[in-house]
Structure formats: structure tokens, C-alpha cells
Amino acid sequence: MNTLKICLRAENLSKEFKSEKGNIVHALDKTTIDIYENDFVCIVGPSGCGKSTLLRIIAGLETATTGKVFYNGKELKGTSRDIGMVFQQYSLLPWRTVEDNITLGLEFKRESKAVKKEVAERYLEMIDMKEFRNAYPFELSGGMQQRVAIARALANDPKMLLMDEPFGALDAHTRILMQKELLNIWEKNKKTILFITHSVDEAIYLADKIMVMSRRPGKIKEIINVKMPRPRNRAHVEYAKMSNDILIMLEEVVNNKATNI
């Protein structure tokens, strides 16, 4: 785990929704997390525990009922150019080519054609898709579309990347390839990444730190530092033990037996 400064702090966040029937749904409860600069952090937890809600609040896409989010010591109120987001659904614009999807954010910034071309070249090479620059999303596999979505987020040069189960819809083989691809991108760019996943295996493979959430209303129940060197061997005894420990912890969380840390 990195020992650099805290770049993001979510402090005592809670979130309540009103259902269609008028009932109050308490999705998130008194959640505080610290994310260090250049860290790769994964959050795991039961379905419906508020993982995506937490991420969307940090991204400025939802408003917390209580609590605050700070980035480099300053309170965030809405979205920030320093924070990018990648969703589970690729959300590529179907009428734009791969290259034009990657440079979409640069158009909003009114960057010049030369800048857009230079950035597109850099990220097309990074995701190994130069030969597909003129292809449209429907012509790409799921893994290729997600690579483009990641490149689009990185092209805006955010300092932090939020990822909401970005590989959840992929088949097992493509998912493993994308995990390796993401680590390559992270190591080249040294972004700070906060990554939501249902997969314990994925979290151990990717993260410096794993945060385990309780059932709804969600809060952080445990923080686990992953000290295994990369690239990680899924067949290693330590890997298997950590996976088993976290799965037991999640089972306790679902059964509401786990205690607060």
C-alpha cells in the first residue's frame, strides 16, 4: 500500500431514498473512507449494500443526505474534472468512432484538433486499438468497448478514477484479460483508482486495499491491506487464504453477525 497523502476523504456519508410507495430506504449509513494518492482500492459487499451509491456520491452524481466529500482537502460540491468515472455499461456513443469516443471529453473542453489527435494516438496505443480507430461500438467485443470506455475516462486526464463494476458483464476469460489491462494502464499512469466489484477474486488480484461493506444500510466493516506483490498468482496459498477469509466475512455480514470495526 502506498504511504502518500490522502487525496480523497468521504466523511460520515449517509443516503436515504424515498420509494415509489413513499417508504424511506436507508441505503448508506455513516460511511467514512480515506483514499491515498496513487492507491488502487476495491470495495466489496453484498448486493444492495450501497456500493454504487457511495461511488456516485463521490463522483458528484448524487447528493448525500448527510456528510461531506473532500478532495485534496477541499470539499467537493458536484462533479470534478479531477475525478473520472467508468460504469458497468460501456456508455459509448454508438454514432461515434472509437477515436471520437475517446476524445469526447476533450471536445467539451474545446481542445484543438492537434491536442485531440495527440491524446487519441496516445490512448489508442495504450489500449492496443490503433487499427480499430474508425470502428463503431457495435463492431467491437465487450472487452474492446470497455477498453475504449477506460481510455475515454483517462483521456480527460483525471487524477482519480472511479469504476463501478466495469467488468461485471464480461465473460470470465475477457474479464481476466481486462484486469491485466487495467493494471497495465494504472501502472503506466499512476492514477488513484476506487473500484467497485462483487468478485472477491477480482478485488484481491487488483487492489492495494480492500474495503468490505456491511449489508444495507451500508458502512465499512473491515479494511484489508493486500501485501502480495504483483503480478499476483491466483494459485498461491496466501491468495486462497485471503479469498476464503473475505468470503467468510461477507457471509457473516449477510447474516448480520459481523461487528463494527
mmCIF file of C-alpha atoms in Angstrom:
data_model
loop_
_atom_site.group_PDB
_atom_site.id
_atom_site.type_symbol
_atom_site.label_atom_id
_atom_site.label_comp_id
_atom_site.label_asym_id
_atom_site.label_seq_id
_atom_site.Cartn_x
_atom_site.Cartn_y
_atom_site.Cartn_z
ATOM 1 C CA MET A 1 0.000 0.000 0.000
ATOM 2 C CA ASN A 2 1.196 3.495 -0.778
ATOM 3 C CA THR A 3 2.036 5.801 2.148
ATOM 4 C CA LEU A 4 1.370 9.048 0.292
ATOM 5 C CA LYS A 5 -1.067 11.741 1.316
ATOM 6 C CA ILE A 6 -4.822 11.235 1.486
ATOM 7 C CA CYS A 7 -6.284 12.560 -1.757
ATOM 8 C CA LEU A 8 -9.945 11.801 -1.045
ATOM 9 C CA ARG A 9 -11.945 11.605 2.158
ATOM 10 C CA ALA A 10 -15.624 10.686 2.337
ATOM 11 C CA GLU A 11 -16.759 11.702 5.810
ATOM 12 C CA ASN A 12 -19.848 10.333 7.582
ATOM 13 C CA LEU A 13 -21.806 9.872 4.364
ATOM 14 C CA SER A 14 -25.378 8.662 4.588
ATOM 15 C CA LYS A 15 -28.060 8.406 1.926
ATOM 16 C CA GLU A 16 -31.824 7.962 2.160
ATOM 17 C CA PHE A 17 -34.189 7.392 -0.762
ATOM 18 C CA LYS A 18 -37.951 7.577 -0.926
ATOM 19 C CA SER A 19 -39.514 4.563 -2.641
ATOM 20 C CA GLU A 20 -42.426 4.769 -5.091
ATOM 21 C CA LYS A 21 -44.707 3.799 -2.209
ATOM 22 C CA GLY A 22 -43.358 6.642 -0.118
ATOM 23 C CA ASN A 23 -41.235 4.489 2.189
ATOM 24 C CA ILE A 24 -37.805 5.725 3.287
ATOM 25 C CA VAL A 25 -34.942 3.439 2.180
ATOM 26 C CA HIS A 26 -31.729 3.908 4.170
ATOM 27 C CA ALA A 27 -29.046 2.965 1.626
ATOM 28 C CA LEU A 28 -25.860 4.244 3.240
ATOM 29 C CA ASP A 29 -25.053 4.896 6.896
ATOM 30 C CA LYS A 30 -22.246 6.954 8.480
ATOM 31 C CA THR A 31 -19.627 5.843 5.969
ATOM 32 C CA THR A 32 -16.126 7.291 6.205
ATOM 33 C CA ILE A 33 -13.270 6.290 3.909
ATOM 34 C CA ASP A 34 -9.814 7.662 3.163
ATOM 35 C CA ILE A 35 -8.205 7.055 -0.234
ATOM 36 C CA TYR A 36 -4.474 7.640 -0.591
ATOM 37 C CA GLU A 37 -2.834 9.127 -3.663
ATOM 38 C CA ASN A 38 -1.998 6.518 -6.355
ATOM 39 C CA ASP A 39 -3.686 3.704 -4.392
ATOM 40 C CA PHE A 40 -5.816 1.026 -6.034
ATOM 41 C CA VAL A 41 -8.743 0.414 -3.672
ATOM 42 C CA CYS A 42 -11.547 -2.114 -4.177
ATOM 43 C CA ILE A 43 -14.865 -2.147 -2.330
ATOM 44 C CA VAL A 44 -16.795 -5.409 -1.969
ATOM 45 C CA GLY A 45 -20.075 -6.099 -0.221
ATOM 46 C CA PRO A 46 -23.495 -7.743 -0.553
ATOM 47 C CA SER A 47 -25.848 -6.729 -3.360
ATOM 48 C CA GLY A 48 -27.788 -3.603 -2.484
ATOM 49 C CA CYS A 49 -25.403 -2.532 0.282
ATOM 50 C CA GLY A 50 -24.822 0.935 -1.171
ATOM 51 C CA LYS A 51 -21.509 0.432 -3.005
ATOM 52 C CA SER A 52 -22.658 2.167 -6.195
ATOM 53 C CA THR A 53 -24.463 4.850 -4.201
ATOM 54 C CA LEU A 54 -21.230 5.634 -2.370
ATOM 55 C CA LEU A 55 -19.336 5.864 -5.656
ATOM 56 C CA ARG A 56 -21.957 8.112 -7.262
ATOM 57 C CA ILE A 57 -21.888 10.474 -4.287
ATOM 58 C CA ILE A 58 -18.099 10.722 -4.535
ATOM 59 C CA ALA A 59 -18.419 11.354 -8.286
ATOM 60 C CA GLY A 60 -20.914 14.157 -7.637
ATOM 61 C CA LEU A 61 -23.699 12.334 -9.472
ATOM 62 C CA GLU A 62 -25.820 12.008 -6.324
ATOM 63 C CA THR A 63 -26.205 14.176 -3.235
ATOM 64 C CA ALA A 64 -25.571 12.710 0.208
ATOM 65 C CA THR A 65 -28.295 13.037 2.823
ATOM 66 C CA THR A 66 -25.586 13.789 5.380
ATOM 67 C CA GLY A 67 -21.795 14.001 5.264
ATOM 68 C CA LYS A 68 -19.186 15.559 3.022
ATOM 69 C CA VAL A 69 -16.597 14.559 0.405
ATOM 70 C CA PHE A 70 -13.182 16.206 0.350
ATOM 71 C CA TYR A 71 -10.641 16.068 -2.469
ATOM 72 C CA ASN A 72 -7.128 17.256 -1.601
ATOM 73 C CA GLY A 73 -8.573 18.918 1.471
ATOM 74 C CA LYS A 74 -11.286 20.879 -0.342
ATOM 75 C CA GLU A 75 -14.954 19.991 -0.089
ATOM 76 C CA LEU A 76 -16.469 18.690 -3.315
ATOM 77 C CA LYS A 77 -19.861 20.043 -4.290
ATOM 78 C CA GLY A 78 -20.773 18.366 -7.565
ATOM 79 C CA THR A 79 -18.571 16.817 -10.236
ATOM 80 C CA SER A 80 -14.854 17.464 -10.614
ATOM 81 C CA ARG A 81 -12.570 17.319 -13.649
ATOM 82 C CA ASP A 82 -10.021 15.627 -11.408
ATOM 83 C CA ILE A 83 -12.339 12.633 -10.922
ATOM 84 C CA GLY A 84 -13.417 10.395 -13.828
ATOM 85 C CA MET A 85 -15.903 7.535 -13.803
ATOM 86 C CA VAL A 86 -16.278 4.262 -15.697
ATOM 87 C CA PHE A 87 -19.642 2.477 -15.461
ATOM 88 C CA GLN A 88 -20.522 -1.208 -15.821
ATOM 89 C CA GLN A 89 -22.350 -0.409 -19.048
ATOM 90 C CA TYR A 90 -19.851 0.973 -21.520
ATOM 91 C CA SER A 91 -21.990 4.048 -22.360
ATOM 92 C CA LEU A 92 -20.144 4.674 -25.606
ATOM 93 C CA LEU A 93 -21.912 6.874 -28.148
ATOM 94 C CA PRO A 94 -22.924 4.467 -30.944
ATOM 95 C CA TRP A 95 -22.689 7.092 -33.705
ATOM 96 C CA ARG A 96 -19.085 7.978 -32.852
ATOM 97 C CA THR A 97 -15.989 6.004 -33.824
ATOM 98 C CA VAL A 98 -13.540 4.619 -31.275
ATOM 99 C CA GLU A 99 -11.281 7.642 -31.728
ATOM 100 C CA ASP A 100 -14.146 10.112 -31.467
ATOM 101 C CA ASN A 101 -15.474 8.408 -28.331
ATOM 102 C CA ILE A 102 -12.051 8.661 -26.692
ATOM 103 C CA THR A 103 -11.801 12.406 -27.409
ATOM 104 C CA LEU A 104 -15.376 13.252 -26.407
ATOM 105 C CA GLY A 105 -14.399 14.964 -23.160
ATOM 106 C CA LEU A 106 -11.732 16.993 -24.937
ATOM 107 C CA GLU A 107 -14.427 18.444 -27.186
ATOM 108 C CA PHE A 108 -16.304 19.673 -24.128
ATOM 109 C CA LYS A 109 -13.058 21.345 -23.037
ATOM 110 C CA ARG A 110 -12.785 22.931 -26.510
ATOM 111 C CA GLU A 111 -9.340 21.481 -27.094
ATOM 112 C CA SER A 112 -7.746 21.937 -30.507
ATOM 113 C CA LYS A 113 -7.744 19.275 -33.218
ATOM 114 C CA ALA A 114 -3.999 18.822 -32.684
ATOM 115 C CA VAL A 115 -4.445 18.143 -28.967
ATOM 116 C CA LYS A 116 -7.316 15.715 -29.595
ATOM 117 C CA LYS A 117 -5.241 13.858 -32.193
ATOM 118 C CA GLU A 118 -2.219 13.599 -29.893
ATOM 119 C CA VAL A 119 -4.311 12.333 -26.972
ATOM 120 C CA ALA A 120 -6.195 9.868 -29.186
ATOM 121 C CA GLU A 121 -2.928 8.427 -30.514
ATOM 122 C CA ARG A 122 -1.536 8.004 -27.016
ATOM 123 C CA TYR A 123 -4.537 6.118 -25.678
ATOM 124 C CA LEU A 124 -5.220 4.083 -28.802
ATOM 125 C CA GLU A 125 -1.670 2.779 -28.464
ATOM 126 C CA MET A 126 -2.077 2.219 -24.734
ATOM 127 C CA ILE A 127 -5.194 0.052 -25.188
ATOM 128 C CA ASP A 128 -3.734 -1.572 -28.340
ATOM 129 C CA MET A 129 -6.602 -0.495 -30.614
ATOM 130 C CA LYS A 130 -4.995 1.714 -33.255
ATOM 131 C CA GLU A 131 -6.322 -0.488 -36.033
ATOM 132 C CA PHE A 132 -9.861 -0.011 -34.695
ATOM 133 C CA ARG A 133 -9.770 3.794 -34.503
ATOM 134 C CA ASN A 134 -12.504 4.132 -37.149
ATOM 135 C CA ALA A 135 -14.667 1.287 -35.876
ATOM 136 C CA TYR A 136 -18.034 1.887 -34.228
ATOM 137 C CA PRO A 137 -19.040 0.392 -30.851
ATOM 138 C CA PHE A 138 -21.350 -2.229 -32.411
ATOM 139 C CA GLU A 139 -18.327 -3.611 -34.279
ATOM 140 C CA LEU A 140 -16.382 -4.251 -31.056
ATOM 141 C CA SER A 141 -16.422 -7.022 -28.469
ATOM 142 C CA GLY A 142 -17.451 -6.248 -24.894
ATOM 143 C CA GLY A 143 -13.842 -6.191 -23.721
ATOM 144 C CA MET A 144 -12.822 -3.832 -26.513
ATOM 145 C CA GLN A 145 -15.711 -1.489 -25.725
ATOM 146 C CA GLN A 146 -14.678 -1.365 -22.085
ATOM 147 C CA ARG A 147 -11.092 -0.587 -23.055
ATOM 148 C CA VAL A 148 -12.421 2.359 -25.053
ATOM 149 C CA ALA A 149 -14.551 3.484 -22.100
ATOM 150 C CA ILE A 150 -11.485 3.400 -19.835
ATOM 151 C CA ALA A 151 -9.405 5.254 -22.420
ATOM 152 C CA ARG A 152 -12.134 7.912 -22.725
ATOM 153 C CA ALA A 153 -12.079 8.445 -18.961
ATOM 154 C CA LEU A 154 -8.265 8.626 -18.913
ATOM 155 C CA ALA A 155 -8.147 10.989 -21.902
ATOM 156 C CA ASN A 156 -9.648 13.713 -19.719
ATOM 157 C CA ASP A 157 -6.574 13.253 -17.503
ATOM 158 C CA PRO A 158 -8.399 12.825 -14.173
ATOM 159 C CA LYS A 159 -6.224 12.348 -11.124
ATOM 160 C CA MET A 160 -8.673 9.793 -9.727
ATOM 161 C CA LEU A 161 -10.720 7.124 -11.485
ATOM 162 C CA LEU A 162 -13.965 5.685 -10.085
ATOM 163 C CA MET A 163 -15.015 2.335 -11.555
ATOM 164 C CA ASP A 164 -18.432 0.780 -10.868
ATOM 165 C CA GLU A 165 -18.196 -2.955 -11.638
ATOM 166 C CA PRO A 166 -16.685 -2.215 -15.057
ATOM 167 C CA PHE A 167 -16.064 -5.892 -15.884
ATOM 168 C CA GLY A 168 -19.247 -7.327 -14.419
ATOM 169 C CA ALA A 169 -20.908 -8.001 -17.774
ATOM 170 C CA LEU A 170 -17.879 -9.679 -19.368
ATOM 171 C CA ASP A 171 -17.236 -13.394 -19.759
ATOM 172 C CA ALA A 172 -14.657 -14.937 -17.419
ATOM 173 C CA HIS A 173 -11.768 -15.015 -19.900
ATOM 174 C CA THR A 174 -12.291 -11.442 -21.120
ATOM 175 C CA ARG A 175 -12.632 -10.288 -17.524
ATOM 176 C CA ILE A 176 -9.203 -11.689 -16.631
ATOM 177 C CA LEU A 177 -7.672 -10.041 -19.686
ATOM 178 C CA MET A 178 -9.270 -6.712 -18.763
ATOM 179 C CA GLN A 179 -7.999 -6.962 -15.193
ATOM 180 C CA LYS A 180 -4.450 -7.334 -16.522
ATOM 181 C CA GLU A 181 -5.064 -4.486 -18.977
ATOM 182 C CA LEU A 182 -6.322 -2.191 -16.230
ATOM 183 C CA LEU A 183 -3.292 -2.904 -14.054
ATOM 184 C CA ASN A 184 -1.022 -2.098 -17.002
ATOM 185 C CA ILE A 185 -2.842 1.207 -17.537
ATOM 186 C CA TRP A 186 -2.750 2.011 -13.815
ATOM 187 C CA GLU A 187 0.978 1.290 -13.568
ATOM 188 C CA LYS A 188 1.703 3.500 -16.595
ATOM 189 C CA ASN A 189 -0.478 6.398 -15.434
ATOM 190 C CA LYS A 190 -0.323 6.047 -11.633
ATOM 191 C CA LYS A 191 -3.873 7.243 -11.193
ATOM 192 C CA THR A 192 -5.749 6.752 -7.951
ATOM 193 C CA ILE A 193 -8.463 4.122 -8.503
ATOM 194 C CA LEU A 194 -11.564 3.311 -6.454
ATOM 195 C CA PHE A 195 -13.113 0.154 -7.891
ATOM 196 C CA ILE A 196 -16.456 -1.468 -7.016
ATOM 197 C CA THR A 197 -16.779 -5.219 -7.540
ATOM 198 C CA HIS A 198 -18.846 -8.206 -6.438
ATOM 199 C CA SER A 199 -15.879 -10.506 -7.071
ATOM 200 C CA VAL A 200 -13.560 -11.222 -4.135
ATOM 201 C CA ASP A 201 -11.063 -12.784 -6.530
ATOM 202 C CA GLU A 202 -11.041 -9.622 -8.662
ATOM 203 C CA ALA A 203 -10.526 -7.418 -5.607
ATOM 204 C CA ILE A 204 -7.537 -9.451 -4.395
ATOM 205 C CA TYR A 205 -5.994 -9.528 -7.862
ATOM 206 C CA LEU A 206 -6.260 -5.772 -8.372
ATOM 207 C CA ALA A 207 -6.186 -3.891 -5.094
ATOM 208 C CA ASP A 208 -3.676 -2.451 -2.661
ATOM 209 C CA LYS A 209 -6.530 -2.255 -0.175
ATOM 210 C CA ILE A 210 -9.950 -3.950 0.069
ATOM 211 C CA MET A 211 -12.847 -2.350 1.922
ATOM 212 C CA VAL A 212 -15.668 -4.692 2.955
ATOM 213 C CA MET A 213 -19.118 -3.150 3.334
ATOM 214 C CA SER A 214 -21.990 -4.296 5.521
ATOM 215 C CA ARG A 215 -25.475 -5.098 4.292
ATOM 216 C CA ARG A 216 -27.852 -2.160 3.815
ATOM 217 C CA PRO A 217 -27.635 0.431 5.221
ATOM 218 C CA GLY A 218 -24.053 0.091 4.076
ATOM 219 C CA LYS A 219 -20.980 1.105 6.012
ATOM 220 C CA ILE A 220 -17.358 -0.018 6.019
ATOM 221 C CA LYS A 221 -16.980 -3.107 8.232
ATOM 222 C CA GLU A 222 -13.368 -4.064 7.539
ATOM 223 C CA ILE A 223 -10.295 -2.733 5.706
ATOM 224 C CA ILE A 224 -7.774 -5.282 4.417
ATOM 225 C CA ASN A 225 -4.322 -4.417 3.115
ATOM 226 C CA VAL A 226 -3.222 -6.691 0.250
ATOM 227 C CA LYS A 227 0.537 -7.013 0.611
ATOM 228 C CA MET A 228 1.128 -9.652 -2.066
ATOM 229 C CA PRO A 229 3.489 -8.476 -4.837
ATOM 230 C CA ARG A 230 2.207 -8.056 -8.390
ATOM 231 C CA PRO A 231 1.620 -9.856 -10.681
ATOM 232 C CA ARG A 232 -0.422 -11.949 -8.260
ATOM 233 C CA ASN A 233 -0.672 -15.705 -8.510
ATOM 234 C CA ARG A 234 -4.236 -16.925 -8.030
ATOM 235 C CA ALA A 235 -2.915 -20.394 -7.176
ATOM 236 C CA HIS A 236 -0.775 -19.114 -4.277
ATOM 237 C CA VAL A 237 -1.722 -20.317 -0.781
ATOM 238 C CA GLU A 238 -1.816 -16.754 0.599
ATOM 239 C CA TYR A 239 -4.161 -15.701 -2.207
ATOM 240 C CA ALA A 240 -6.521 -18.586 -1.482
ATOM 241 C CA LYS A 241 -6.462 -17.898 2.265
ATOM 242 C CA MET A 242 -7.314 -14.217 1.799
ATOM 243 C CA SER A 243 -10.139 -15.131 -0.567
ATOM 244 C CA ASN A 244 -11.558 -17.602 1.941
ATOM 245 C CA ASP A 245 -11.270 -15.112 4.823
ATOM 246 C CA ILE A 246 -13.116 -12.394 2.893
ATOM 247 C CA LEU A 247 -15.839 -14.796 1.735
ATOM 248 C CA ILE A 248 -16.398 -15.863 5.360
ATOM 249 C CA MET A 249 -16.514 -12.207 6.356
ATOM 250 C CA LEU A 250 -19.120 -11.468 3.675
ATOM 251 C CA GLU A 251 -21.197 -14.441 4.805
ATOM 252 C CA GLU A 252 -21.126 -13.072 8.347
ATOM 253 C CA VAL A 253 -22.078 -9.641 7.019
ATOM 254 C CA VAL A 254 -25.078 -11.074 5.149
ATOM 255 C CA ASN A 255 -26.109 -12.977 8.266
ATOM 256 C CA ASN A 256 -25.664 -9.754 10.240
ATOM 257 C CA LYS A 257 -23.133 -11.344 12.627
ATOM 258 C CA ALA A 258 -20.178 -9.112 11.890
ATOM 259 C CA THR A 259 -19.347 -6.386 14.389
ATOM 260 C CA ASN A 260 -18.287 -2.834 13.573
ATOM 261 C CA ILE A 261 -14.588 -2.072 13.407
#
